[in-house]
């Protein structure tokens, strides 16, 4: 059974588009009927309503069921679903006349957490993981006239899932991202990867895949602004490759997020996309963007609109989050703790913001479970596949705060290998929380050897919040992963906007106390010789069922620099000034 599930997942993943949206698309966003199936009885909802005969004693109907809006989490849409974790069936009709020379790809931007998709009663896809996109070729299932699409969505937390039983964010359920029916020619460009050479500014590598394994097909690649027109030919897997020398390329960077129009054509298909080119690499303990050291002025962001207690899911939501990040003065964002929507990624790229994207391997995952390992590998591959042409994506994160055990090491090694096989152009990272102050050595040292395998090391360190200060911050020495670039991937503390005191009481939840934590951490960071950037935790207060303080938290993790109503706290100004001066 397990083998079968895995095979289905792989088939779906293989048929995966790059992060372009140049196609004719029919949006399936909007109102879907929904049925709560609390006990997973699954009775016939996959088929929807049909003209039943006299003797059919079916007891299901979805057509008159209440509506849920797609994209969107279910928790924020109906009071009765506020804390629901379980199964909900979604269903909708679509009327169309399929054209015989076209294929139809049904694409889900994100379904939280498990999805089983049916078209006219036939199962066309299963998918696990809330944050990665999947699609299925449904050409064979569609018919002229009325078509019925059903999705079984389940967001129950399970031990073998990723993330697993407990995590520090809200477990929103539902079809939380766009659903589209993508119409492509029957023989189409199914994927492509077009990026600058890792180390050279004058060489672009291109790989183009066609939907069918046909040798000898011509693929033309044009970059008009660079006056490039290249003819490529497919091999017998339907793949064409080219190395394209370029001159006077303007490379993408925060100060000038330049994108070029790139067009691909075959005898049957055309796609076109804005693509940027940049080099991202490590030299010694520095991160180089286009050959120059860069200091990463970062921020962490969850995909949530805290003001409305809901998951962020539209382009307007992405703009709102990114406007606030940009006001802070960032040049980098860690999209915590999972792949976020295409809107976030594309909009960040247009604004010249570097991205760290990661998969939700968060703390206590079932590392010894091979099926969990398989899921993690697939999630990382799906993450990379969607955004591989996005030059803003510079860092792929494989894990956050995991314990140093042999099972974990084996798991992460496998994951990393799969990641590096999928993408050789980006830097691989993980966030660790095992940098500890060693009193004997009188300095911070690293207690987790796995970091040697990574390109850049993220350290999460909550000095002044979860941990007291061993001495004055300016006197604290760091000797952590000294041979690698080190990014402080999380730090901070909690405060509720509007609470004030003189800033020296830990349990006060005051803005002053949080601001002081920030001030002191910045003093300490000045002593980290291999520091390449900082990433405060976090931009906005965010919902978390683990935050139970009834007066101050009210179900929110209050480490935001900005409160849940959008109010900037004092610590926001400290980071803003720090970034202005760097
Ligand atoms: C961490 C986690 C993050 C939590 C944060 C906290 O280290 O990576 O997901 O939300 O700490 O606030 O405790």
PDB file of C-alpha atoms and ligand atoms in Angstrom, residues 167-169 302 334 336-337 362-363 400-401 431 433 460-462 465-466 490 494 537-538 542 544 547 557 559, ligand 1:
ATOM      1  CA  UNK A 167       4.383  23.161  15.686  1.00  0.00           C
ATOM      2  CA  UNK A 168       4.443  26.811  16.548  1.00  0.00           C
ATOM      3  CA  UNK A 169       1.935  28.081  14.016  1.00  0.00           C
ATOM      4  CA  UNK A 302       4.743  33.383   8.220  1.00  0.00           C
ATOM      5  CA  UNK A 334      13.206  33.810   5.281  1.00  0.00           C
ATOM      6  CA  UNK A 336       9.203  30.443   7.477  1.00  0.00           C
ATOM      7  CA  UNK A 337       8.710  27.507   7.769  1.00  0.00           C
ATOM      8  CA  UNK A 362      10.390  21.507  12.069  1.00  0.00           C
ATOM      9  CA  UNK A 363      11.790  20.127  15.321  1.00  0.00           C
ATOM     10  CA  UNK A 400      14.664  23.898  11.469  1.00  0.00           C
ATOM     11  CA  UNK A 401      15.884  23.170  15.002  1.00  0.00           C
ATOM     12  CA  UNK A 431      18.530  26.544  11.017  1.00  0.00           C
ATOM     13  CA  UNK A 433      19.515  25.819  17.792  1.00  0.00           C
ATOM     14  CA  UNK A 460      18.460  30.444  16.009  1.00  0.00           C
ATOM     15  CA  UNK A 461      19.347  32.069  19.303  1.00  0.00           C
ATOM     16  CA  UNK A 462      16.931  33.634  21.749  1.00  0.00           C
ATOM     17  CA  UNK A 465      14.253  35.451  26.104  1.00  0.00           C
ATOM     18  CA  UNK A 466      14.619  31.669  26.396  1.00  0.00           C
ATOM     19  CA  UNK A 490      16.079  33.724  14.420  1.00  0.00           C
ATOM     20  CA  UNK A 494       7.794  38.665  22.996  1.00  0.00           C
ATOM     21  CA  UNK A 537      11.890  36.425  14.521  1.00  0.00           C
ATOM     22  CA  UNK A 538       9.457  37.721  13.239  1.00  0.00           C
ATOM     23  CA  UNK A 542       1.256  35.199  14.502  1.00  0.00           C
ATOM     24  CA  UNK A 544      -0.101  29.617  17.498  1.00  0.00           C
ATOM     25  CA  UNK A 547       0.806  30.279  23.087  1.00  0.00           C
ATOM     26  CA  UNK A 557       3.125  34.280  19.468  1.00  0.00           C
ATOM     27  CA  UNK A 559       7.522  38.013  18.962  1.00  0.00           C
TER      28      UNK A 559
HETATM   29  C1  LIG B   1      11.893  28.864  17.152  1.00  0.00           C
HETATM   30  C2  LIG B   1      11.149  28.273  16.003  1.00  0.00           C
HETATM   31  C3  LIG B   1       9.959  29.119  15.617  1.00  0.00           C
HETATM   32  C4  LIG B   1       9.222  29.549  16.871  1.00  0.00           C
HETATM   33  C5  LIG B   1      10.159  30.407  17.706  1.00  0.00           C
HETATM   34  C6  LIG B   1       9.561  30.848  19.034  1.00  0.00           C
HETATM   35  O1  LIG B   1      13.017  28.601  17.396  1.00  0.00           O
HETATM   36  O2  LIG B   1      11.965  28.034  14.907  1.00  0.00           O
HETATM   37  O3  LIG B   1       9.138  28.396  14.744  1.00  0.00           O
HETATM   38  O4  LIG B   1       8.049  30.226  16.580  1.00  0.00           O
HETATM   39  O5  LIG B   1      11.304  29.688  18.002  1.00  0.00           O
HETATM   40  O6  LIG B   1       8.904  31.856  19.076  1.00  0.00           O
HETATM   41  O7  LIG B   1       9.768  30.150  20.018  1.00  0.00           O
END
